[in-house]
Coordinates of C-alpha atoms and ligand atoms in Angstrom, one line a residue:
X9 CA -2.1 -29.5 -2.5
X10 CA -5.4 -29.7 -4.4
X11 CA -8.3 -30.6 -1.6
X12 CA -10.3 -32.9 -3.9
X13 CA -12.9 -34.3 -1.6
X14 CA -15.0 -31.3 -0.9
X15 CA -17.1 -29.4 -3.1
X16 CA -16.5 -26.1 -1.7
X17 CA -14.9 -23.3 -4.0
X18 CA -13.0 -21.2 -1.0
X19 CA -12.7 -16.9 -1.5
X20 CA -9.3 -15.7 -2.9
X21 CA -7.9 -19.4 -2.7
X22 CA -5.6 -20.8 -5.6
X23 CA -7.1 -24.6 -4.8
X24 CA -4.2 -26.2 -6.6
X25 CA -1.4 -24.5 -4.7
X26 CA -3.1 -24.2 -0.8
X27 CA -3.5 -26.7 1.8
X28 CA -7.1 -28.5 2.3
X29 CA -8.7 -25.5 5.0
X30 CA -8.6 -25.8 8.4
X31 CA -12.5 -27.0 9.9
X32 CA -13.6 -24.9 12.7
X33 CA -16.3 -26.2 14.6
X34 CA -16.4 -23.4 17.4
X35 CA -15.0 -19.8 18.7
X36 CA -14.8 -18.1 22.1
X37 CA -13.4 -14.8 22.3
X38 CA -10.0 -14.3 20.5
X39 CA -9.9 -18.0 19.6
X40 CA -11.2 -20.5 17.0
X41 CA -11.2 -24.3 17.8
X42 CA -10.9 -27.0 15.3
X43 CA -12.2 -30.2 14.5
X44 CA -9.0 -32.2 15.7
X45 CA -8.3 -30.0 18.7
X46 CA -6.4 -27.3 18.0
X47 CA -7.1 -23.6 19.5
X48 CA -6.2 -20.7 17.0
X49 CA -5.5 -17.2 18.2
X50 CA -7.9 -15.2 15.6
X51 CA -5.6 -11.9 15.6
X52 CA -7.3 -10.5 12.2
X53 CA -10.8 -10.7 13.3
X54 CA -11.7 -13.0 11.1
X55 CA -11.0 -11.0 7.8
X56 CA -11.9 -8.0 10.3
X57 CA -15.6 -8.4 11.0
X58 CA -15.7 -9.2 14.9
X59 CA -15.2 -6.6 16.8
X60 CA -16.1 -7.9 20.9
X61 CA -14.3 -11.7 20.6
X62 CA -16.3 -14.4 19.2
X63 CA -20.0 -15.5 20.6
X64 CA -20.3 -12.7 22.9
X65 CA -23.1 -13.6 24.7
X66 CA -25.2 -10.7 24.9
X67 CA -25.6 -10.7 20.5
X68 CA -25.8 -14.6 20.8
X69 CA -28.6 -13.6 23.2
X70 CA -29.9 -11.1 21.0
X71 CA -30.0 -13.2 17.5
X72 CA -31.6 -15.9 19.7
X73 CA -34.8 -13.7 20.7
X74 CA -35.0 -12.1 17.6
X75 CA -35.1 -15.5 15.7
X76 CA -37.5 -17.3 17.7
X77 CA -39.5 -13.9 17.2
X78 CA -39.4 -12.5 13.6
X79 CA -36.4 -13.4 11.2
X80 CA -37.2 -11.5 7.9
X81 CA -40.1 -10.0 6.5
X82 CA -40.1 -7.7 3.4
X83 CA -38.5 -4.4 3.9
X84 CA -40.3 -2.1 0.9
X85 CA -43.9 -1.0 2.5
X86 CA -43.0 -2.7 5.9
X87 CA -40.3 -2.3 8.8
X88 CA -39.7 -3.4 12.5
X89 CA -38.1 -2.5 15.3
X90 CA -34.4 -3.7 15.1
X91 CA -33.7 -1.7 12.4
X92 CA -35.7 1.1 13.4
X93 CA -33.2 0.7 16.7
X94 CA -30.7 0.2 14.4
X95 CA -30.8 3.6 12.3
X96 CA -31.8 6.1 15.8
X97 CA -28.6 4.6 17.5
X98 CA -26.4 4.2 14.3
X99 CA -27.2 8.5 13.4
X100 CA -26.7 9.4 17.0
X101 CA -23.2 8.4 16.8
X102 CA -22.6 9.2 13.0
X103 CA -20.7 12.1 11.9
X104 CA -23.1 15.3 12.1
X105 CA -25.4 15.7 9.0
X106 CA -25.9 12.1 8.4
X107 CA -29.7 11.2 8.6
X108 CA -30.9 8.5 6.9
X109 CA -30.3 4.6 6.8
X110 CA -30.5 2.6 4.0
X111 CA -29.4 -1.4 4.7
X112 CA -28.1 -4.0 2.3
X113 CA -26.3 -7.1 2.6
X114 CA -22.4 -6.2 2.7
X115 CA -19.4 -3.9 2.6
X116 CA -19.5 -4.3 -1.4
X117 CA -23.3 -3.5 -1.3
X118 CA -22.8 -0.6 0.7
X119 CA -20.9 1.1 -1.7
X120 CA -22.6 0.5 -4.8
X121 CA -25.7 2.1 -3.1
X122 CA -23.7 4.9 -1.9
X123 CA -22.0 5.6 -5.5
X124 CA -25.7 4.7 -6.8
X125 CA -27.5 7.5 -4.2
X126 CA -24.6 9.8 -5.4
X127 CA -25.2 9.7 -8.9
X128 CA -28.7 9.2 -8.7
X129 CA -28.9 12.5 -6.7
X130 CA -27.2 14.4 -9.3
X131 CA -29.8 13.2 -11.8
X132 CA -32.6 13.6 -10.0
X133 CA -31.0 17.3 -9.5
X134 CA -31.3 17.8 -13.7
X135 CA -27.5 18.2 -14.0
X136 CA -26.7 14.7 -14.3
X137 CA -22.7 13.7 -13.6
X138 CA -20.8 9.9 -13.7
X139 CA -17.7 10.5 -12.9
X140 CA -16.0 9.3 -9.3
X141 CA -12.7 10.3 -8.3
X142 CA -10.8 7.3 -5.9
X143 CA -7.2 7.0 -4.6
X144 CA -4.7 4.6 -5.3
X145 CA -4.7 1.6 -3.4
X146 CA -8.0 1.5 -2.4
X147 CA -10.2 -1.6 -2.1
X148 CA -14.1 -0.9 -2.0
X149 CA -15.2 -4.4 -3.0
X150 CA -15.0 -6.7 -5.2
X151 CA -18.7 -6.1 -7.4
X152 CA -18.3 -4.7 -10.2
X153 CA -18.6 -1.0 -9.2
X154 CA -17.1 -2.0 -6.5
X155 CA -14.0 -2.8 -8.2
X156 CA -14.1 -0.2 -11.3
X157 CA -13.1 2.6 -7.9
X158 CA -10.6 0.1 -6.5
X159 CA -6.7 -0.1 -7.5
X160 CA -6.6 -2.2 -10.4
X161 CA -4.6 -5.4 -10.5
X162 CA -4.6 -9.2 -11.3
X163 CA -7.4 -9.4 -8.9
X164 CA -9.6 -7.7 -11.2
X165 CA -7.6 -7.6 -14.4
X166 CA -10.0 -10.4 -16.3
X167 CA -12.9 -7.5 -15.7
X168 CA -10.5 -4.1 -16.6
X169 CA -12.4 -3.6 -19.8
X170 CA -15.8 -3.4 -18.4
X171 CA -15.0 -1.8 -15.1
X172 CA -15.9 2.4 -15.5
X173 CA -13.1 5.1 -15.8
X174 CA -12.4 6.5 -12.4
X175 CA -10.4 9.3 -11.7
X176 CA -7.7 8.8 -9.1
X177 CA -5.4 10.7 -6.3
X178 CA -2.1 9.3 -5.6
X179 CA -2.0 7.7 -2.0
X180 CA -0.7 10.8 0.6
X181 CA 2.1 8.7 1.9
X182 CA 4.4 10.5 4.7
X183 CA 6.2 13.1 2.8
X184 CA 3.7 13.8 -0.5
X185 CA 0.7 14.8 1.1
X186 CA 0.9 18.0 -1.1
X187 CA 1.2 15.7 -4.5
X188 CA -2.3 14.2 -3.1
X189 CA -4.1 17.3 -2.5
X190 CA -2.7 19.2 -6.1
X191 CA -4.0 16.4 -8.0
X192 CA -7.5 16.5 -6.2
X193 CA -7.5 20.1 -6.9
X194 CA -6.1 20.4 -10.2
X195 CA -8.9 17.4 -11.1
X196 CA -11.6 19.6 -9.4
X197 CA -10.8 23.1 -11.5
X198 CA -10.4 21.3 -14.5
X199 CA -14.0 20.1 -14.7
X200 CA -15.4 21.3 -11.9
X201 CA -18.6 19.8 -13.0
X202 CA -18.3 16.6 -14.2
X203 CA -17.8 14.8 -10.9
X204 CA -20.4 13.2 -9.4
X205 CA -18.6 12.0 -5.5
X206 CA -15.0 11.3 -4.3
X207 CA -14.5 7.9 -2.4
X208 CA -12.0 6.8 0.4
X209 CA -11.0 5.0 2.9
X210 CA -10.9 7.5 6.0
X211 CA -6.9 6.7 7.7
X212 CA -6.1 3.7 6.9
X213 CA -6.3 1.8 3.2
X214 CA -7.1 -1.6 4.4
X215 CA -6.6 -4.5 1.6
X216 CA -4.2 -1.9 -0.1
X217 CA -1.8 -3.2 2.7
X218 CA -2.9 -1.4 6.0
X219 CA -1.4 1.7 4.5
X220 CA -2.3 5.2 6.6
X221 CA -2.3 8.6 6.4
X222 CA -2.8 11.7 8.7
X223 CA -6.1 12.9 9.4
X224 CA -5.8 16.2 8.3
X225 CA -5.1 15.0 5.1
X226 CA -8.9 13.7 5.3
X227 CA -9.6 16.9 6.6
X228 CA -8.1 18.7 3.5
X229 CA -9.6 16.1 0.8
X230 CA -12.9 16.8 2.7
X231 CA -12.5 20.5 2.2
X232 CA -11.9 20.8 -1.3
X233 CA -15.1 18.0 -2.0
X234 CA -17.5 20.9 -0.1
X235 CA -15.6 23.4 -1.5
X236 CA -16.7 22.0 -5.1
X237 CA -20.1 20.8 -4.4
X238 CA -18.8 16.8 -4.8
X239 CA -20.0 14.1 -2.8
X240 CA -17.6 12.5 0.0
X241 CA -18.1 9.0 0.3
X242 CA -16.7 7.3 3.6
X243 CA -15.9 3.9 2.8
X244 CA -15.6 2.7 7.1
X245 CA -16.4 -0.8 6.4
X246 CA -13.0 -1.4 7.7
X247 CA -12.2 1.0 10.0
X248 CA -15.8 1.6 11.4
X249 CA -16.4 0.6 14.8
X250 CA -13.3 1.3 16.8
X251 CA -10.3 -0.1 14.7
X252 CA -8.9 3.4 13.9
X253 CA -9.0 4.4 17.7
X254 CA -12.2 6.4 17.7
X255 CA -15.5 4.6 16.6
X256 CA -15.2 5.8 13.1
X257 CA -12.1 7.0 11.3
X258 CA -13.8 10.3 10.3
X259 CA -14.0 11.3 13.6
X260 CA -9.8 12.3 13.5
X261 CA -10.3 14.4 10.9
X262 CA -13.3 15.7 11.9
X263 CA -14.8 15.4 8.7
X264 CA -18.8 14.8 8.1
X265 CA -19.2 12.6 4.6
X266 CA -22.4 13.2 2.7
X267 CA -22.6 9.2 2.2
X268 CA -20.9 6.9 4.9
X269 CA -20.5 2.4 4.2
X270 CA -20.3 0.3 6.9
X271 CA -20.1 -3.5 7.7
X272 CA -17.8 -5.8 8.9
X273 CA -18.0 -4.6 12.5
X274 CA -21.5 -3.8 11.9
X275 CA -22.8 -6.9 13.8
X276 CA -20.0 -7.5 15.8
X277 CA -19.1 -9.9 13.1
X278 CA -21.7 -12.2 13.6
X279 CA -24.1 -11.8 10.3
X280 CA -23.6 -10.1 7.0
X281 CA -24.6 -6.8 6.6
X282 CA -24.2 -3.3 5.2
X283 CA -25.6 -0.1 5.5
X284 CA -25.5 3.3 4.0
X285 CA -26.0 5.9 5.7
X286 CA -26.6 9.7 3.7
X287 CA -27.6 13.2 4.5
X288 CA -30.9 14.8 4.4
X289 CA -29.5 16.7 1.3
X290 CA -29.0 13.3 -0.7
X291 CA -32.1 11.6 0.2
X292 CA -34.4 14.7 -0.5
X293 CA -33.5 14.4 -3.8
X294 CA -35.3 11.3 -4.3
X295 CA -38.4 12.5 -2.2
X296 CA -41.1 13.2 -4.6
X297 CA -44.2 12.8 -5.9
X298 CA -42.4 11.7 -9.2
X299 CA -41.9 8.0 -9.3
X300 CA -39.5 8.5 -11.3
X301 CA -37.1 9.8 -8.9
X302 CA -37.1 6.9 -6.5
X303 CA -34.1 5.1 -5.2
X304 CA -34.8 2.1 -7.2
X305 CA -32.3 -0.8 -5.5
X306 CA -32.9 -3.4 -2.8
X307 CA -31.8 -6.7 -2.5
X308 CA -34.0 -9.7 -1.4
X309 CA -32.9 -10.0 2.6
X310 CA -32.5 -6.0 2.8
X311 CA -33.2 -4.9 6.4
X312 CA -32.9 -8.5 8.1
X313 CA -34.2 -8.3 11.0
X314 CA -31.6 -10.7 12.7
X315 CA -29.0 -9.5 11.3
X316 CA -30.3 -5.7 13.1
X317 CA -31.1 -7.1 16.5
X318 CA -27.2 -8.3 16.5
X319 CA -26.1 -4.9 15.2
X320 CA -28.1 -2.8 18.0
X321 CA -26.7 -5.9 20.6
X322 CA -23.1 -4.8 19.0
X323 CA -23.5 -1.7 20.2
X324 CA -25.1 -2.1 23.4
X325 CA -21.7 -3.9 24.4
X326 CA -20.5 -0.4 23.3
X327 CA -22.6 1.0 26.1
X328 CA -22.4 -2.0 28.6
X329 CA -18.3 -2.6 28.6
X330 CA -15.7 -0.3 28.8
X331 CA -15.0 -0.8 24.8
X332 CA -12.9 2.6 24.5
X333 CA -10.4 1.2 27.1
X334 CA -9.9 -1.6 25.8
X335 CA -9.3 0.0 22.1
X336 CA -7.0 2.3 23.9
X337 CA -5.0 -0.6 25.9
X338 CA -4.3 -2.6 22.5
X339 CA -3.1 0.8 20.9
X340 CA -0.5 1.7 23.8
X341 CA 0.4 -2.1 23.5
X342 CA 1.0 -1.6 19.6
X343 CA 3.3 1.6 20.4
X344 CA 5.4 -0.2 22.9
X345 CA 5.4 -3.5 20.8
X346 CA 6.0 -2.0 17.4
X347 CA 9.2 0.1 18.5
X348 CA 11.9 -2.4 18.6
X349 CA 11.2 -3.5 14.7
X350 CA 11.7 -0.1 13.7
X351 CA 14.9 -0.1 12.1
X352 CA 15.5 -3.9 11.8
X353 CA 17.0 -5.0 8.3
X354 CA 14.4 -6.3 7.9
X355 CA 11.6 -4.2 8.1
X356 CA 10.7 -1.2 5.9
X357 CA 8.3 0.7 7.9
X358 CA 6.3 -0.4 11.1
X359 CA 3.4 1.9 12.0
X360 CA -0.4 1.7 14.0
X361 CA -3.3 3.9 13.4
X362 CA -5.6 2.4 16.8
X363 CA -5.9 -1.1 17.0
X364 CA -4.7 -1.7 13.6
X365 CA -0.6 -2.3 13.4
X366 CA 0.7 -2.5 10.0
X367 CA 5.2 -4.4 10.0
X368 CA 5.9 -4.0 6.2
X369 CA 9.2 -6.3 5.7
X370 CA 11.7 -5.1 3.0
X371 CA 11.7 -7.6 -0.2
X372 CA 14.1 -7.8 -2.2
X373 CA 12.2 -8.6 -5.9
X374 CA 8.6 -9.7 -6.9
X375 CA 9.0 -13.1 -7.1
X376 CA 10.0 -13.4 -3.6
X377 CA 7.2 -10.9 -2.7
X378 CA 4.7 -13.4 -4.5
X379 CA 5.7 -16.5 -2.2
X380 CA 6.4 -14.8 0.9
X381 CA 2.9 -14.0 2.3
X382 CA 1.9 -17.6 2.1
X383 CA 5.0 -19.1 3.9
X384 CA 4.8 -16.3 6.4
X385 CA 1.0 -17.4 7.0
X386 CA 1.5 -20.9 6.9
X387 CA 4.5 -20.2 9.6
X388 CA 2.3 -18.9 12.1
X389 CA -0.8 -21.2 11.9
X390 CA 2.2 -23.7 12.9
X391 CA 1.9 -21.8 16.0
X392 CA -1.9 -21.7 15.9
X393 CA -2.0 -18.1 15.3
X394 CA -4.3 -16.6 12.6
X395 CA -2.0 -13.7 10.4
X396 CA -2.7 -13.2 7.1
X397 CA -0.5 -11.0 5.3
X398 CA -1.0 -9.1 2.3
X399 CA 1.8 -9.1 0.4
X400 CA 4.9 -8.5 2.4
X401 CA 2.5 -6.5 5.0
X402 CA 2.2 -8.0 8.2
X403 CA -0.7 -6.6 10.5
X404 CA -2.0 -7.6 13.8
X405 CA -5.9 -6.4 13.8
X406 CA -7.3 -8.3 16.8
X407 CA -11.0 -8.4 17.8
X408 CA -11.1 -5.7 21.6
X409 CA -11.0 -9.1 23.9
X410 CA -7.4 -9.4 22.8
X411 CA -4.8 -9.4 26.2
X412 CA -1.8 -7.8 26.6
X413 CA -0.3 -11.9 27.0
X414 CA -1.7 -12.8 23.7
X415 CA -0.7 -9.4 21.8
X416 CA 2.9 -10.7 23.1
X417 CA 2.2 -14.1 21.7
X418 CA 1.8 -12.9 18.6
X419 CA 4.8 -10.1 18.1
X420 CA 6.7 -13.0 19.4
X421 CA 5.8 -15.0 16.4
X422 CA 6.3 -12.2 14.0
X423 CA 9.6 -11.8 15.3
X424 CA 10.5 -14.7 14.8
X425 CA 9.5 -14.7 11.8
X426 CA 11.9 -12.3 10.2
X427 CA 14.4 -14.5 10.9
X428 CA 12.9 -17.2 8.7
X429 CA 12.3 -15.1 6.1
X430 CA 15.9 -13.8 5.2
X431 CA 16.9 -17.7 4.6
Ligands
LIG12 C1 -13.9 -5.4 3.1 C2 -14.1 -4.1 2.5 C3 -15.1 -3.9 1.6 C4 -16.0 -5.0 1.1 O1 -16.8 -5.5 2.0 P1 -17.4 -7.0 1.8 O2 -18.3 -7.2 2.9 O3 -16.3 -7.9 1.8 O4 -18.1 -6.9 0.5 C5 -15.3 -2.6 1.2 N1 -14.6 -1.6 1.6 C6 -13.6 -1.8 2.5 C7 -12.8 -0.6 2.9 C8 -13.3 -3.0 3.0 O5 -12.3 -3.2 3.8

């Protein structure tokens, strides 16, 4: 039903075929309120930004002081003390060898600058290289670099001609970890010098459809990058800030990336930003008295110095609350929760990588796979709970306030569920 009284041109909505949106006019922890009165469990984050439950007051707190104090100021000859906070705090947790900080606006931005600071570094080096090697599946973004690494499909087929060549590694599902690692390694001795960075997501491929692999796999893509001289992007912006289990997903495999994106979680989900962070190695190679070989990229609101104060409040909750327990608590609840699905008709594979839990149902042709995401959403928002499936993947990824009685709630739904999807 075609909403034709508003304006507004919604993100990945087909206007003529979706329901007018639903008006929220406030949130409190795991749940958004609407304009006529109805509370919504929010078990997806909010497309996976918040991290501590909605208006925590301490970043409320935070963005309030900072506002009334200095909101932006230009960020190339000047700086301030939010994002100075920001970067100190944001390397001390960082994988090891990870030392500089360099902000933009989003998940998408952050990885354009990192695939930028990667090339760039090779040419400012004298032995320029363009090529990037990605893995199926994998969603970076949806600018246009941002895109040309990510799986191709009719989400960016209108673009295919002008998005670059990448090179890719088959996803390392359970079984054909080997197939993943021979291809990266057959791709690296065949031109060993042509590659400029590899890209992924570390554990778990998030828009692909929640799909995860072992950390040692990581550990072993990691390897071979070092072992060739490549760059290894991290592309957290998902699973950064505790969704994997550990703060970041590299932590598992106990890999250190030479270029590291994060952002939804960044701010505890309260204002758009990105960062990129990148290794003394990489930045050095811009550091010069040769103009020439400066990082040339900003964006007009890079460095905002709200949008820091509620990234260094995000992680003083970190500090403040026990935020690893309660990580740890939806995790264990996932393990129990996830078992008796295992082996249903209906469902293909049901698996968890922290707080993330991934049901994938069985389907039995495309067609069917094309309508059933939608009527499974739209059959939960009956029940005022926010899922949003991707494809025939359902996945509970619930800000850290979430309680055991509301993680219920929702398997409950999702159970039920399956029965309304066979007729
Ligand atoms: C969401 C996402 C992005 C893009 O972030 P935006 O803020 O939406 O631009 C990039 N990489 C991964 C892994 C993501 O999940």
């Amino acid at each position: 039903m075609a909403d034709s009284t508003s304006p507004v041109w919604h993100p990945f909505t087909q206007h003529a075929l979706t329901e007018p949106p639903l008006n929220i006019v406030r949130a409190e922890g795991a749940y958004l309120n609407t304009q006529d009165g109805r509370t919504i469990l929010d078990a997806i984050s909010s497309w996976w930004v918040n991290t501590h439950g909605h208006g925590h007051p301490h970043i409320v707190q935070a963005i309030r002081n900072q506002a009334a104090l200095l909101e932006q100021v230009i960020f190339a000859g000047f700086t301030h003390e939010p994002a100075e906070q920001l970067a100190r705090k944001l390397l001390a947790l960082a994988p090891k060898g990870l030392a500089h900080v360099f902000f933009s606006d989003s998940g998408s931005t952050s990885v354009e600058v990192a695939i930028k600071m990667a090339v760039g570094c090779w040419h400012n080096r004298g032995h320029p290289r363009h090529r990037i090697i990605a893995m199926e599946h994998a969603y970076h973004g949806d600018m246009f670099g941002a895109m040309a690494v990510g799986q191709r499909g009719i989400f960016n087929a209108p673009y295919d001609p002008m998005l670059f060549d990448v090179a890719r590694i088959p996803f390392p599902a359970r079984g054909s970890e080997e197939r993943t690692i021979d291809t990266l390694a057959a791709l690296l001795r065949e031109s060993p010098d042509s590659f400029a960075a590899l890209i992924v997501e570390p554990l778990v491929l998030g828009a692909g459809g929640m799909k995860m692999y072992r950390p040692d796999v990581l550990s072993q893509i990691a390897a071979w990058c070092r072992h060739y001289g490549i760059f290894l992007i991290a592309d957290e912006v998902m699973t950064g800030f505790g969704r994997t289990g550990t703060l970041f997903a590299c932590e598992q495999g106990g890999v250190a990336p030479d270029l590291m994106c994060l952002s939804k979680g960044l701010t505890g989900g309260f204002l758009p930003m990105g960062v990129t962070l990148a290794t003394a190695e990489i930045y050095d190679s811009f550091y010069s008295t040769d103009r020439t070989k400066t990082f040339f990229h900003s964006s007009s609101y890079t460095g905002n110095a709200i949008a820091c104060a509620a990234a260094v409040a995000n992680l003083e909750v970190w500090e403040r609350e026990p935020v690893a327990e309660r990580i740890q608590a939806i995790a264990e609840h996932h393990v129990q929760a996830l078992a008796p699905f295992r082996g249903r008709a209906e469902v293909a594979d049901a698996r968890q990588t922290g707080t993330i839990a991934a049901i994938e149902l069985r389907v039995p042709d495309a067609g069917y796979l094309a309508t059933l995401g939608p009527k499974l959403n739209a059959f939960y928002l009956e029940q005022d709970i926010l899922l949003r499936s991707l494809g025939n993947v359902v996945y509970l990824l619930p800000p850290y306030c979430v309680r055991a009685g509301e993680l219920d709630r929702i398997y409950g739904a999702i159970d039920a569920s399956l029965s309304f999807v066979r007729v």
